[in-house]
Amino acid sequence: MTTNVTTNATTNATLTAPGFLTEQWAEDVRRALDSGPDEEARATKLPNYWRWIEGVRSAYSCSWALGVVGLTDAPDRPTYLHLDWQDGQCVKASVLGPAQPDEVPADYVLRADLATWQRLLSNECDPRRVVMYRELRLEKGDTLAFFQGIYFFAEAVGVLSKVPVRL
Amino acid sequence: MTELSRETISSVENSTLSQIRDLDIDDVIAYLHTDLKKLPDYTSLYQRYHRQRWNAYELDFTQDLADWQNGMTQEERDAFTAVSAGFHHGERQVEVELPVFMLGGSEESKMFLASQIEDEARHMVFFDRFYREVVDLPGESMQELLDSSFGYISETFVGSFGLLAYLADDLRRDPEDPVRRVRYGTAYFLWIEGVLALTVMKVTLGFCRNRGLLPGYYTGFTASCRDEARHVQAGMRFLRDSVQEDPRLLLAVHDTLRAALTASATTSRRIPLEPLGWDLAGLQQEMMRQLWMKLSDVGISLPPDLDSMVSAIRTRS
């Protein structure tokens, strides 16, 4: 998957890292999500906050399709990172290319433009801001149910954004 | 809630911007509730808007800057910056997310909502001026200044404003859909304006009044609170009318409240309330009190699980 990204100032984009929206990157994301935030990240937030997230995660069994709009290969058709959660474990990750049917097979389908993804993956923006400014739009799934686990989602986006990737 | 005398009601109702500084914030919040049981119609509220409209550029922050630099400790400044940041962003959110709600409803409600959008934009200007001229956060444009204060806001606001933003997107897909409108109205008018804003504004305004500090901030934010009275009354009217017309919509109120309460039930960092004379337990108790008052005034009941959720927060507090 190629993009029109020209940025070279990212902290986590290295020449050896897997490319954005490749199966290898998706698997790296899955492993990172399954492990959850590291101790350093956890120490910056209150234990009560992590307990709230653990309460959501412990029984979480939904799938997410996180879409990228505006890729050079298919500017009008999103490509998705598809993640499957079962009982709190991130058990499967894959990339759904632009040829997939309109009805994306996921409980929650969210999309953002490439510029937003670039900022996220370059750690240039707070994932909480992405939520509050609705930069990742919920295209499918019940909003109220989604918000019952909103910080679990926001922290997952934070973990995802730190996985090394070549943009 | 304190019963207000006719004289106090008249004073809150008719004060000019320069007179608002003499009002007690608790009286302004009590004034909001005096009309909640009968709920004025949209045209009356629109007429009241014209009588109560003020200009955010008329405020003078000269004394505020002196107070900020010389009359407050660093701990107080940090706490004030953090608590007010929720409003800096909140006014922006309720401004930009409101037009979609105006696509549906009666012509009278649309007329009133046009005034509310103008109110919210003015409140946004007020906080922009305060953070620029008094707190002195960096940022050339309004967005840059918002980005400077974003790091201070707690999940209570991020979750609630995010919920509103996503419900607004839902509503955009079908602006006349009653369930989407009631979900949106519950998040905006009941939760964010009626509970969150009215509770948290007491923290900074009470601090200013008790300490005799930041007169420009106190004036502008108390005037904003008086504006909120119109917004909450219109919003509660919308919810009451919707549920009376179709009692099944009560479910949408409950579902939305459940999501809002859940998303507001945690924060990632300690909210520094103590330097401003509050603690988290007191704040939560006041929020639940505000919620109960709104619900009972407009005759909305809660199912057992939500009732327990709210009671647990009150008891814990």
Short mmCIF file of C-alpha atoms in Angstrom, two decimals:
data_model
loop_
_atom_site.label_atom_id
_atom_site.label_comp_id
_atom_site.label_asym_id
_atom_site.label_seq_id
_atom_site.Cartn_x
_atom_site.Cartn_y
_atom_site.Cartn_z
CA MET A 1 0.00 0.00 0.00
CA THR A 2 1.54 3.33 -0.99
CA THR A 3 0.61 6.71 0.36
CA ASN A 4 1.38 10.25 -0.60
CA VAL A 5 3.03 10.83 2.76
CA THR A 6 6.22 12.84 2.57
CA THR A 7 6.82 13.44 6.26
CA ASN A 8 10.17 12.26 7.53
CA ALA A 9 10.02 13.70 11.02
CA THR A 10 8.13 10.93 12.73
CA THR A 11 9.40 9.36 15.90
CA ASN A 12 8.21 5.86 15.12
CA ALA A 13 8.56 5.66 11.36
CA THR A 14 11.80 3.94 10.56
CA LEU A 15 13.14 2.45 7.38
CA THR A 16 13.00 -1.04 8.88
CA ALA A 17 9.45 -0.82 10.26
CA PRO A 18 6.58 -2.45 8.36
CA GLY A 19 4.67 -0.26 5.95
CA PHE A 20 1.38 1.37 6.89
CA LEU A 21 -1.61 -0.91 6.29
CA THR A 22 0.49 -3.98 5.61
CA GLU A 23 -0.38 -7.33 7.21
CA GLN A 24 2.87 -7.22 9.21
CA TRP A 25 1.97 -3.81 10.67
CA ALA A 26 -1.56 -5.05 11.45
CA GLU A 27 -0.10 -8.01 13.35
CA ASP A 28 2.28 -5.72 15.25
CA VAL A 29 -0.72 -3.56 16.19
CA ARG A 30 -2.66 -6.61 17.35
CA ARG A 31 0.19 -7.74 19.60
CA ALA A 32 0.61 -4.25 21.06
CA LEU A 33 -3.13 -3.95 21.72
CA ASP A 34 -3.26 -7.37 23.27
CA SER A 35 -0.46 -6.43 25.67
CA GLY A 36 -2.02 -3.06 26.43
CA PRO A 37 -0.20 0.11 27.43
CA ASP A 38 3.26 -0.39 28.94
CA GLU A 39 4.09 0.42 32.56
CA GLU A 40 5.51 3.79 31.63
CA ALA A 41 2.27 4.84 29.96
CA ARG A 42 0.14 3.42 32.77
CA ALA A 43 2.09 5.32 35.39
CA THR A 44 1.06 8.65 33.86
CA LYS A 45 -2.64 8.06 34.61
CA LEU A 46 -4.67 7.26 37.71
CA PRO A 47 -5.24 3.60 38.74
CA ASN A 48 -8.99 4.27 38.81
CA TYR A 49 -8.88 5.18 35.12
CA TRP A 50 -7.19 1.90 34.22
CA ARG A 51 -9.73 0.03 36.37
CA TRP A 52 -12.53 1.67 34.34
CA ILE A 53 -10.81 0.51 31.14
CA GLU A 54 -10.22 -2.98 32.52
CA GLY A 55 -13.90 -3.16 33.44
CA VAL A 56 -14.81 -2.52 29.80
CA ARG A 57 -12.09 -4.67 28.31
CA SER A 58 -12.53 -7.79 30.44
CA ALA A 59 -15.65 -8.87 28.58
CA TYR A 60 -15.15 -6.97 25.35
CA SER A 61 -16.04 -8.96 22.24
CA CYS A 62 -16.50 -6.61 19.31
CA SER A 63 -14.74 -5.91 16.05
CA TRP A 64 -13.44 -2.59 14.80
CA ALA A 65 -12.72 -1.52 11.24
CA LEU A 66 -10.55 1.59 11.29
CA GLY A 67 -10.61 3.15 7.85
CA VAL A 68 -8.20 5.41 6.03
CA VAL A 69 -9.62 7.65 3.33
CA GLY A 70 -7.52 9.36 0.67
CA LEU A 71 -4.78 6.85 -0.02
CA THR A 72 -3.06 7.36 -3.36
CA ASP A 73 -4.00 3.90 -4.64
CA ALA A 74 -7.72 4.40 -4.05
CA PRO A 75 -8.57 7.95 -3.01
CA ASP A 76 -12.31 7.31 -2.96
CA ARG A 77 -12.32 3.88 -1.32
CA PRO A 78 -11.18 3.42 2.26
CA THR A 79 -8.72 0.78 3.34
CA TYR A 80 -9.32 -0.65 6.82
CA LEU A 81 -7.35 -2.06 9.69
CA HIS A 82 -9.73 -4.74 10.99
CA LEU A 83 -9.37 -5.81 14.62
CA ASP A 84 -11.24 -8.58 16.39
CA TRP A 85 -11.67 -8.53 20.17
CA GLN A 86 -12.83 -11.62 22.04
CA ASP A 87 -13.28 -11.57 25.82
CA GLY A 88 -10.82 -8.71 26.12
CA GLN A 89 -8.16 -10.21 23.87
CA CYS A 90 -7.28 -8.77 20.50
CA VAL A 91 -7.29 -12.08 18.65
CA LYS A 92 -7.07 -11.13 15.00
CA ALA A 93 -5.91 -8.26 12.83
CA SER A 94 -6.06 -7.89 9.09
CA VAL A 95 -6.10 -5.28 6.36
CA LEU A 96 -9.23 -4.88 4.25
CA GLY A 97 -8.25 -3.28 0.96
CA PRO A 98 -10.31 -0.88 -1.12
CA ALA A 99 -11.96 -3.72 -3.04
CA GLN A 100 -14.05 -4.87 -0.08
CA PRO A 101 -17.86 -4.57 -0.29
CA ASP A 102 -19.56 -1.40 0.98
CA GLU A 103 -20.88 -3.23 4.03
CA VAL A 104 -17.70 -3.63 6.10
CA PRO A 105 -17.94 -6.69 8.38
CA ALA A 106 -17.33 -5.08 11.79
CA ASP A 107 -19.40 -4.00 14.80
CA TYR A 108 -17.90 -0.52 14.68
CA VAL A 109 -16.65 1.06 11.48
CA LEU A 110 -14.74 4.31 11.86
CA ARG A 111 -12.99 6.40 9.22
CA ALA A 112 -10.54 9.27 9.12
CA ASP A 113 -8.68 10.97 6.35
CA LEU A 114 -5.04 10.27 5.69
CA ALA A 115 -3.89 13.54 7.27
CA THR A 116 -5.47 12.56 10.59
CA TRP A 117 -3.81 9.14 10.47
CA GLN A 118 -0.47 10.78 9.69
CA ARG A 119 -0.77 13.00 12.75
CA LEU A 120 -1.83 10.06 14.90
CA LEU A 121 0.97 7.78 13.76
CA SER A 122 3.49 10.57 14.14
CA ASN A 123 2.26 11.09 17.71
CA GLU A 124 1.42 14.68 16.86
CA CYS A 125 -2.04 14.58 18.39
CA ASP A 126 -3.74 13.33 21.52
CA PRO A 127 -6.09 10.38 20.74
CA ARG A 128 -8.61 11.97 23.14
CA ARG A 129 -8.66 15.03 20.87
CA VAL A 130 -9.32 12.80 17.87
CA VAL A 131 -12.40 11.54 19.72
CA MET A 132 -13.63 14.91 20.95
CA TYR A 133 -13.21 16.54 17.55
CA ARG A 134 -14.82 13.52 15.85
CA GLU A 135 -11.84 13.16 13.54
CA LEU A 136 -12.43 9.40 13.47
CA ARG A 137 -16.06 9.29 12.37
CA LEU A 138 -18.29 6.45 13.44
CA GLU A 139 -19.81 5.21 10.19
CA LYS A 140 -21.40 2.06 11.58
CA GLY A 141 -22.33 0.93 15.09
CA ASP A 142 -24.44 2.31 17.92
CA THR A 143 -22.97 5.55 19.26
CA LEU A 144 -24.21 5.09 22.84
CA ALA A 145 -22.84 1.55 23.09
CA PHE A 146 -19.56 2.72 21.58
CA PHE A 147 -19.25 5.46 24.21
CA GLN A 148 -19.76 3.02 27.06
CA GLY A 149 -16.19 1.98 26.27
CA ILE A 150 -14.81 5.24 24.95
CA TYR A 151 -11.58 5.44 26.98
CA PHE A 152 -10.77 1.83 26.18
CA PHE A 153 -11.03 2.83 22.52
CA ALA A 154 -9.05 6.07 22.98
CA GLU A 155 -6.24 4.28 24.80
CA ALA A 156 -6.21 1.57 22.13
CA VAL A 157 -5.74 4.26 19.49
CA GLY A 158 -2.92 5.63 21.62
CA VAL A 159 -1.23 2.20 21.72
CA LEU A 160 -1.76 1.74 17.99
CA SER A 161 -0.18 5.11 17.25
CA LYS A 162 3.07 4.06 18.95
CA VAL A 163 3.59 0.89 16.92
CA PRO A 164 6.58 1.47 14.58
CA VAL A 165 5.41 2.01 11.03
CA ARG A 166 6.91 3.20 7.78
CA LEU A 167 4.70 5.86 6.33
CA MET B 1 -32.93 24.89 45.90
CA THR B 2 -33.44 28.33 47.46
CA GLU B 3 -36.75 30.08 46.70
CA LEU B 4 -35.91 33.42 45.13
CA SER B 5 -37.72 36.63 46.04
CA ARG B 6 -39.42 38.60 43.29
CA GLU B 7 -36.80 41.27 43.76
CA THR B 8 -33.93 38.81 43.23
CA ILE B 9 -35.60 37.27 40.18
CA SER B 10 -36.06 40.73 38.72
CA SER B 11 -32.47 41.59 39.50
CA VAL B 12 -31.14 38.46 37.75
CA GLU B 13 -33.57 38.91 34.88
CA ASN B 14 -32.83 42.54 34.16
CA SER B 15 -29.23 43.24 35.16
CA THR B 16 -27.07 44.90 32.57
CA LEU B 17 -23.57 43.54 31.98
CA SER B 18 -22.03 45.98 34.46
CA GLN B 19 -24.65 45.08 37.11
CA ILE B 20 -24.17 41.33 36.69
CA ARG B 21 -20.98 41.51 38.74
CA ASP B 22 -23.16 42.09 41.85
CA LEU B 23 -25.26 38.96 41.34
CA ASP B 24 -24.62 35.79 43.33
CA ILE B 25 -24.00 32.81 41.02
CA ASP B 26 -26.25 30.63 43.22
CA ASP B 27 -29.11 33.06 42.58
CA VAL B 28 -28.53 32.84 38.81
CA ILE B 29 -28.64 29.04 38.97
CA ALA B 30 -31.78 29.18 41.17
CA TYR B 31 -33.30 31.58 38.62
CA LEU B 32 -32.89 28.91 35.96
CA HIS B 33 -35.05 26.56 38.02
CA THR B 34 -37.83 29.05 38.76
CA ASP B 35 -39.23 28.53 35.26
CA LEU B 36 -38.42 24.85 34.80
CA LYS B 37 -41.80 23.52 35.96
CA LYS B 38 -43.86 25.66 33.60
CA LEU B 39 -41.21 26.02 30.88
CA PRO B 40 -41.55 29.20 28.78
CA ASP B 41 -42.26 28.79 25.07
CA TYR B 42 -39.57 29.35 22.44
CA THR B 43 -40.86 32.78 21.42
CA SER B 44 -40.76 34.08 25.02
CA LEU B 45 -37.22 32.75 25.39
CA TYR B 46 -36.22 34.39 22.12
CA GLN B 47 -37.63 37.71 23.33
CA ARG B 48 -35.73 37.29 26.60
CA TYR B 49 -32.54 36.71 24.58
CA HIS B 50 -32.87 40.19 23.11
CA ARG B 51 -33.24 41.74 26.58
CA GLN B 52 -30.30 39.82 28.06
CA ARG B 53 -27.83 39.85 25.19
CA TRP B 54 -24.37 41.20 26.07
CA ASN B 55 -21.10 41.90 24.32
CA ALA B 56 -18.01 39.87 25.21
CA TYR B 57 -15.78 42.66 23.90
CA GLU B 58 -17.13 45.11 26.52
CA LEU B 59 -15.50 43.19 29.35
CA ASP B 60 -12.39 44.73 30.87
CA PHE B 61 -9.80 42.16 32.01
CA THR B 62 -7.29 44.70 33.40
CA GLN B 63 -8.05 43.88 37.06
CA ASP B 64 -8.23 40.16 36.23
CA LEU B 65 -4.67 40.25 34.93
CA ALA B 66 -3.47 41.98 38.10
CA ASP B 67 -5.36 39.44 40.25
CA TRP B 68 -3.99 36.55 38.22
CA GLN B 69 -0.41 37.70 38.58
CA ASN B 70 -0.48 39.02 42.14
CA GLY B 71 -3.60 37.81 43.96
CA MET B 72 -3.49 34.05 43.34
CA THR B 73 -1.04 31.28 44.18
CA GLN B 74 0.44 29.09 41.47
CA GLU B 75 -1.66 26.22 42.77
CA GLU B 76 -4.82 28.31 42.42
CA ARG B 77 -3.85 29.44 38.93
CA ASP B 78 -3.18 25.85 37.83
CA ALA B 79 -6.51 24.66 39.25
CA PHE B 80 -8.41 27.56 37.70
CA THR B 81 -6.80 26.99 34.30
CA ALA B 82 -7.65 23.28 34.42
CA VAL B 83 -11.28 23.66 35.51
CA SER B 84 -11.99 26.53 33.10
CA ALA B 85 -10.42 24.64 30.19
CA GLY B 86 -13.48 22.40 30.13
CA PHE B 87 -15.57 25.48 29.35
CA HIS B 88 -13.07 26.90 26.88
CA HIS B 89 -13.62 23.74 24.83
CA GLY B 90 -17.21 23.21 25.91
CA GLU B 91 -18.44 26.50 24.52
CA ARG B 92 -16.77 25.66 21.22
CA GLN B 93 -18.37 22.23 21.14
CA VAL B 94 -21.90 23.41 21.92
CA GLU B 95 -21.54 26.15 19.31
CA VAL B 96 -20.36 24.01 16.42
CA GLU B 97 -22.56 21.00 17.16
CA LEU B 98 -25.84 22.94 17.52
CA PRO B 99 -26.69 23.88 13.89
CA VAL B 100 -27.52 20.27 13.00
CA PHE B 101 -30.26 20.21 15.66
CA MET B 102 -31.77 23.32 14.10
CA LEU B 103 -32.47 21.38 10.89
CA GLY B 104 -35.47 19.77 12.60
CA GLY B 105 -38.25 20.93 14.92
CA SER B 106 -40.76 23.78 14.79
CA GLU B 107 -40.10 27.19 13.24
CA GLU B 108 -40.31 28.77 16.70
CA SER B 109 -37.64 26.42 18.04
CA LYS B 110 -35.41 27.16 15.04
CA MET B 111 -35.72 30.89 15.71
CA PHE B 112 -34.70 30.35 19.33
CA LEU B 113 -31.83 28.03 18.38
CA ALA B 114 -30.43 30.72 16.09
CA SER B 115 -30.09 32.93 19.17
CA GLN B 116 -28.54 30.09 21.13
CA ILE B 117 -25.87 29.55 18.47
CA GLU B 118 -25.01 33.25 18.75
CA ASP B 119 -24.87 32.95 22.56
CA GLU B 120 -22.48 30.01 22.39
CA ALA B 121 -20.22 31.79 19.90
CA ARG B 122 -20.11 34.78 22.28
CA HIS B 123 -19.24 32.52 25.22
CA MET B 124 -16.46 31.06 23.10
CA VAL B 125 -15.12 34.58 22.47
CA PHE B 126 -15.30 35.27 26.21
CA PHE B 127 -13.12 32.27 27.07
CA ASP B 128 -10.78 32.98 24.18
CA ARG B 129 -10.23 36.49 25.56
CA PHE B 130 -9.74 35.20 29.11
CA TYR B 131 -7.15 32.58 28.13
CA ARG B 132 -5.39 35.02 25.80
CA GLU B 133 -5.43 38.20 27.93
CA VAL B 134 -5.30 36.85 31.48
CA VAL B 135 -3.95 33.27 31.56
CA ASP B 136 -1.64 34.10 28.65
CA LEU B 137 -1.63 30.69 27.00
CA PRO B 138 0.14 30.64 23.61
CA GLY B 139 -1.79 30.66 20.34
CA GLU B 140 -2.36 33.07 17.51
CA SER B 141 -5.67 31.77 16.20
CA MET B 142 -8.66 30.55 18.23
CA GLN B 143 -7.80 26.97 17.31
CA GLU B 144 -4.19 27.35 18.41
CA LEU B 145 -5.35 28.69 21.77
CA LEU B 146 -7.80 25.79 22.11
CA ASP B 147 -4.95 23.40 21.38
CA SER B 148 -2.94 25.07 24.15
CA SER B 149 -5.64 24.45 26.75
CA PHE B 150 -6.65 20.96 25.54
CA GLY B 151 -4.09 19.21 27.72
CA TYR B 152 -5.80 20.53 30.84
CA ILE B 153 -9.26 19.10 30.29
CA SER B 154 -10.44 15.97 32.04
CA GLU B 155 -12.19 12.89 30.66
CA THR B 156 -15.46 14.09 32.21
CA PHE B 157 -15.51 16.75 29.50
CA VAL B 158 -13.74 14.79 26.73
CA GLY B 159 -16.23 11.92 27.01
CA SER B 160 -19.29 14.17 27.23
CA PHE B 161 -18.28 16.48 24.38
CA GLY B 162 -17.17 13.52 22.28
CA LEU B 163 -20.53 11.87 22.86
CA LEU B 164 -22.28 15.03 21.71
CA ALA B 165 -20.08 15.28 18.63
CA TYR B 166 -20.85 11.69 17.57
CA LEU B 167 -24.57 12.06 18.33
CA ALA B 168 -24.56 15.20 16.18
CA ASP B 169 -23.11 13.13 13.34
CA ASP B 170 -25.89 10.57 13.85
CA LEU B 171 -28.48 13.33 13.72
CA ARG B 172 -26.98 14.79 10.55
CA ARG B 173 -27.94 11.57 8.75
CA ASP B 174 -31.62 12.12 9.61
CA PRO B 175 -32.32 15.45 11.33
CA GLU B 176 -36.05 14.74 11.89
CA ASP B 177 -35.63 11.31 13.46
CA PRO B 178 -37.21 11.58 16.97
CA VAL B 179 -34.90 9.05 18.63
CA ARG B 180 -31.76 10.75 17.30
CA ARG B 181 -33.12 14.15 18.35
CA VAL B 182 -33.91 12.99 21.87
CA ARG B 183 -30.54 11.29 22.27
CA TYR B 184 -28.83 14.47 21.10
CA GLY B 185 -31.07 16.67 23.29
CA THR B 186 -30.40 14.56 26.37
CA ALA B 187 -26.63 14.76 25.89
CA TYR B 188 -26.63 18.48 25.06
CA PHE B 189 -29.39 20.15 27.06
CA LEU B 190 -29.82 17.84 30.03
CA TRP B 191 -26.35 16.41 30.63
CA ILE B 192 -23.84 18.96 29.31
CA GLU B 193 -25.72 22.20 29.89
CA GLY B 194 -28.12 21.24 32.68
CA VAL B 195 -25.80 19.15 34.82
CA LEU B 196 -22.12 19.41 33.88
CA ALA B 197 -21.93 23.12 33.09
CA LEU B 198 -24.17 24.34 35.89
CA THR B 199 -22.22 22.34 38.44
CA VAL B 200 -18.68 23.07 37.35
CA MET B 201 -19.29 26.78 36.77
CA LYS B 202 -20.02 27.07 40.49
CA VAL B 203 -16.43 26.03 41.20
CA THR B 204 -14.63 28.92 39.52
CA LEU B 205 -17.40 31.49 40.02
CA GLY B 206 -17.69 30.66 43.73
CA PHE B 207 -13.92 31.06 44.05
CA CYS B 208 -14.02 34.48 42.33
CA ARG B 209 -16.93 35.69 44.45
CA ASN B 210 -15.57 34.44 47.78
CA ARG B 211 -12.14 35.89 47.14
CA GLY B 212 -13.22 39.06 45.33
CA LEU B 213 -11.00 38.19 42.36
CA LEU B 214 -11.21 38.22 38.55
CA PRO B 215 -14.15 40.63 38.09
CA GLY B 216 -14.12 40.41 34.29
CA TYR B 217 -14.26 36.62 34.40
CA TYR B 218 -17.00 36.66 37.05
CA THR B 219 -19.08 39.11 35.03
CA GLY B 220 -18.74 37.32 31.70
CA PHE B 221 -19.24 33.83 33.06
CA THR B 222 -22.22 34.82 35.23
CA ALA B 223 -23.77 36.44 32.17
CA SER B 224 -23.09 33.16 30.33
CA CYS B 225 -24.86 31.29 33.13
CA ARG B 226 -27.91 33.53 32.72
CA ASP B 227 -27.86 32.67 28.99
CA GLU B 228 -27.66 28.99 29.93
CA ALA B 229 -30.93 29.41 31.83
CA ARG B 230 -32.69 30.07 28.52
CA HIS B 231 -30.90 27.18 26.83
CA VAL B 232 -31.70 24.67 29.56
CA GLN B 233 -35.33 25.79 29.76
CA ALA B 234 -35.72 25.41 25.97
CA GLY B 235 -33.92 22.07 26.05
CA MET B 236 -36.03 20.72 28.90
CA ARG B 237 -39.13 21.88 27.04
CA PHE B 238 -37.99 19.91 24.01
CA LEU B 239 -37.39 16.76 26.08
CA ARG B 240 -40.64 17.07 28.03
CA ASP B 241 -42.69 17.65 24.84
CA SER B 242 -40.96 14.79 23.02
CA VAL B 243 -41.61 12.29 25.81
CA GLN B 244 -45.21 13.47 26.29
CA GLU B 245 -45.85 13.07 22.58
CA ASP B 246 -44.28 9.61 22.44
CA PRO B 247 -43.52 7.97 25.82
CA ARG B 248 -41.34 5.39 24.06
CA LEU B 249 -38.75 8.16 23.68
CA LEU B 250 -38.12 7.93 27.40
CA LEU B 251 -35.93 4.97 26.51
CA ALA B 252 -33.70 7.23 24.40
CA VAL B 253 -33.33 9.60 27.37
CA HIS B 254 -32.36 6.70 29.64
CA ASP B 255 -29.92 5.13 27.18
CA THR B 256 -28.18 8.45 26.62
CA LEU B 257 -27.95 9.22 30.32
CA ARG B 258 -26.49 5.76 30.93
CA ALA B 259 -23.75 6.42 28.34
CA ALA B 260 -23.08 9.94 29.66
CA LEU B 261 -22.84 8.78 33.27
CA THR B 262 -20.52 5.93 32.30
CA ALA B 263 -18.26 8.18 30.23
CA SER B 264 -18.12 10.69 33.10
CA ALA B 265 -17.33 8.12 35.75
CA THR B 266 -13.55 8.29 35.53
CA THR B 267 -10.67 10.66 34.95
CA SER B 268 -7.08 9.89 34.05
CA ARG B 269 -5.66 12.62 36.27
CA ARG B 270 -6.65 14.13 39.58
CA ILE B 271 -8.83 17.19 39.04
CA PRO B 272 -7.31 19.96 41.19
CA LEU B 273 -10.49 21.19 42.90
CA GLU B 274 -9.18 21.75 46.45
CA PRO B 275 -7.35 25.03 45.74
CA LEU B 276 -10.71 26.40 44.55
CA GLY B 277 -12.54 25.26 47.68
CA TRP B 278 -14.13 22.04 46.36
CA ASP B 279 -13.45 18.33 46.33
CA LEU B 280 -14.46 15.59 43.90
CA ALA B 281 -17.10 14.11 46.22
CA GLY B 282 -18.80 17.48 46.63
CA LEU B 283 -18.69 18.07 42.89
CA GLN B 284 -20.26 14.68 42.11
CA GLN B 285 -22.95 15.24 44.69
CA GLU B 286 -23.82 18.60 43.18
CA MET B 287 -23.93 17.07 39.69
CA MET B 288 -26.40 14.41 40.80
CA ARG B 289 -28.46 17.06 42.61
CA GLN B 290 -28.64 19.10 39.42
CA LEU B 291 -29.66 15.99 37.49
CA TRP B 292 -32.44 15.11 39.95
CA MET B 293 -33.81 18.64 39.90
CA LYS B 294 -34.03 18.75 36.12
CA LEU B 295 -35.60 15.31 35.88
CA SER B 296 -38.20 15.93 38.57
CA ASP B 297 -39.06 19.41 37.28
CA VAL B 298 -39.90 18.12 33.82
CA GLY B 299 -41.39 14.83 35.02
CA ILE B 300 -38.86 12.35 33.66
CA SER B 301 -38.45 9.20 35.75
CA LEU B 302 -35.48 6.83 35.81
CA PRO B 303 -35.50 3.02 35.50
CA PRO B 304 -34.15 1.07 38.53
CA ASP B 305 -30.62 0.53 37.17
CA LEU B 306 -30.10 4.22 36.38
CA ASP B 307 -31.74 5.23 39.62
CA SER B 308 -29.26 3.00 41.47
CA MET B 309 -26.37 4.41 39.43
CA VAL B 310 -27.27 7.98 40.39
CA SER B 311 -28.01 7.07 44.02
CA ALA B 312 -24.68 5.26 44.30
CA ILE B 313 -22.81 8.36 43.15
CA ARG B 314 -24.76 10.51 45.64
CA THR B 315 -24.16 8.06 48.48
CA ARG B 316 -20.49 7.63 47.64
CA SER B 317 -20.17 11.40 47.59
#
